[in-house]
Amino acid sequence: MTKETISRYLENGCKGHKNVVSSRELERALGISGNELRRKINQLRQEAVPIAADRRGYY
């Protein structure tokens, strides 16, 4: 699972806070653990990829 895959998934299906996706949904859809997901999300954010989150999930 690459960071680019996660970025593309969020970009194509989760634009805006009305289209939030939970961590568990992402983990299942992408076949990765919660720790791996958070690590890759943080790496993407450090690379200035705009990923927002709230208590419901990511968008």
PDB file of C-alpha atoms in Angstrom:
ATOM      1  CA  MET A   1       0.000   0.000   0.000  1.00  0.00           C
ATOM      2  CA  THR A   2       1.500   3.281  -1.059  1.00  0.00           C
ATOM      3  CA  LYS A   3       0.902   6.774   0.228  1.00  0.00           C
ATOM      4  CA  GLU A   4      -0.203   7.708  -3.290  1.00  0.00           C
ATOM      5  CA  THR A   5      -2.984   5.105  -3.165  1.00  0.00           C
ATOM      6  CA  ILE A   6      -4.307   6.567   0.074  1.00  0.00           C
ATOM      7  CA  SER A   7      -4.055  10.091  -1.315  1.00  0.00           C
ATOM      8  CA  ARG A   8      -5.906   9.111  -4.501  1.00  0.00           C
ATOM      9  CA  TYR A   9      -8.626   7.288  -2.547  1.00  0.00           C
ATOM     10  CA  LEU A  10      -9.294  10.335  -0.388  1.00  0.00           C
ATOM     11  CA  GLU A  11      -9.056  12.759  -3.296  1.00  0.00           C
ATOM     12  CA  ASN A  12     -11.485  10.839  -5.502  1.00  0.00           C
ATOM     13  CA  GLY A  13     -14.066   9.769  -2.965  1.00  0.00           C
ATOM     14  CA  CYS A  14     -13.859  11.950   0.100  1.00  0.00           C
ATOM     15  CA  LYS A  15     -13.856  15.571  -0.990  1.00  0.00           C
ATOM     16  CA  GLY A  16     -15.121  17.909   1.671  1.00  0.00           C
ATOM     17  CA  HIS A  17     -16.318  17.339   5.197  1.00  0.00           C
ATOM     18  CA  LYS A  18     -19.673  16.025   3.955  1.00  0.00           C
ATOM     19  CA  ASN A  19     -17.878  13.033   2.419  1.00  0.00           C
ATOM     20  CA  VAL A  20     -15.859  11.971   5.441  1.00  0.00           C
ATOM     21  CA  VAL A  21     -14.608   8.369   5.648  1.00  0.00           C
ATOM     22  CA  SER A  22     -13.816   6.713   8.970  1.00  0.00           C
ATOM     23  CA  SER A  23     -10.469   5.163   9.787  1.00  0.00           C
ATOM     24  CA  ARG A  24     -12.047   1.722   9.942  1.00  0.00           C
ATOM     25  CA  GLU A  25     -13.603   2.137   6.518  1.00  0.00           C
ATOM     26  CA  LEU A  26     -10.236   3.178   5.094  1.00  0.00           C
ATOM     27  CA  GLU A  27      -8.447   0.314   6.816  1.00  0.00           C
ATOM     28  CA  ARG A  28     -10.890  -2.212   5.341  1.00  0.00           C
ATOM     29  CA  ALA A  29     -10.983  -0.662   1.879  1.00  0.00           C
ATOM     30  CA  LEU A  30      -7.207  -0.410   1.634  1.00  0.00           C
ATOM     31  CA  GLY A  31      -6.300  -3.564   3.561  1.00  0.00           C
ATOM     32  CA  ILE A  32      -4.001  -1.896   6.089  1.00  0.00           C
ATOM     33  CA  SER A  33      -3.828  -1.588   9.872  1.00  0.00           C
ATOM     34  CA  GLY A  34      -4.826   1.503  11.796  1.00  0.00           C
ATOM     35  CA  ASN A  35      -1.225   2.206  12.752  1.00  0.00           C
ATOM     36  CA  GLU A  36      -0.055   1.967   9.155  1.00  0.00           C
ATOM     37  CA  LEU A  37      -2.892   4.230   8.003  1.00  0.00           C
ATOM     38  CA  ARG A  38      -2.064   6.917  10.569  1.00  0.00           C
ATOM     39  CA  ARG A  39       1.648   6.711   9.762  1.00  0.00           C
ATOM     40  CA  LYS A  40       1.021   7.152   6.031  1.00  0.00           C
ATOM     41  CA  ILE A  41      -1.520   9.956   6.589  1.00  0.00           C
ATOM     42  CA  ASN A  42       1.076  11.791   8.696  1.00  0.00           C
ATOM     43  CA  GLN A  43       3.728  11.289   6.008  1.00  0.00           C
ATOM     44  CA  LEU A  44       1.361  12.702   3.382  1.00  0.00           C
ATOM     45  CA  ARG A  45       0.608  15.717   5.561  1.00  0.00           C
ATOM     46  CA  GLN A  46       4.356  16.343   5.997  1.00  0.00           C
ATOM     47  CA  GLU A  47       4.577  16.369   2.195  1.00  0.00           C
ATOM     48  CA  ALA A  48       1.887  19.102   2.165  1.00  0.00           C
ATOM     49  CA  VAL A  49      -0.938  16.869   0.913  1.00  0.00           C
ATOM     50  CA  PRO A  50      -4.105  18.517   2.259  1.00  0.00           C
ATOM     51  CA  ILE A  51      -5.791  15.820   4.346  1.00  0.00           C
ATOM     52  CA  ALA A  52      -8.272  17.014   6.912  1.00  0.00           C
ATOM     53  CA  ALA A  53      -9.861  15.039   9.707  1.00  0.00           C
ATOM     54  CA  ASP A  54     -12.434  15.395  12.397  1.00  0.00           C
ATOM     55  CA  ARG A  55     -13.806  12.984  14.985  1.00  0.00           C
ATOM     56  CA  ARG A  56     -15.754  11.159  12.243  1.00  0.00           C
ATOM     57  CA  GLY A  57     -12.767  10.453   9.987  1.00  0.00           C
ATOM     58  CA  TYR A  58     -10.707  11.777   7.093  1.00  0.00           C
ATOM     59  CA  TYR A  59     -11.567  13.890   4.070  1.00  0.00           C
TER      60      TYR A  59
END
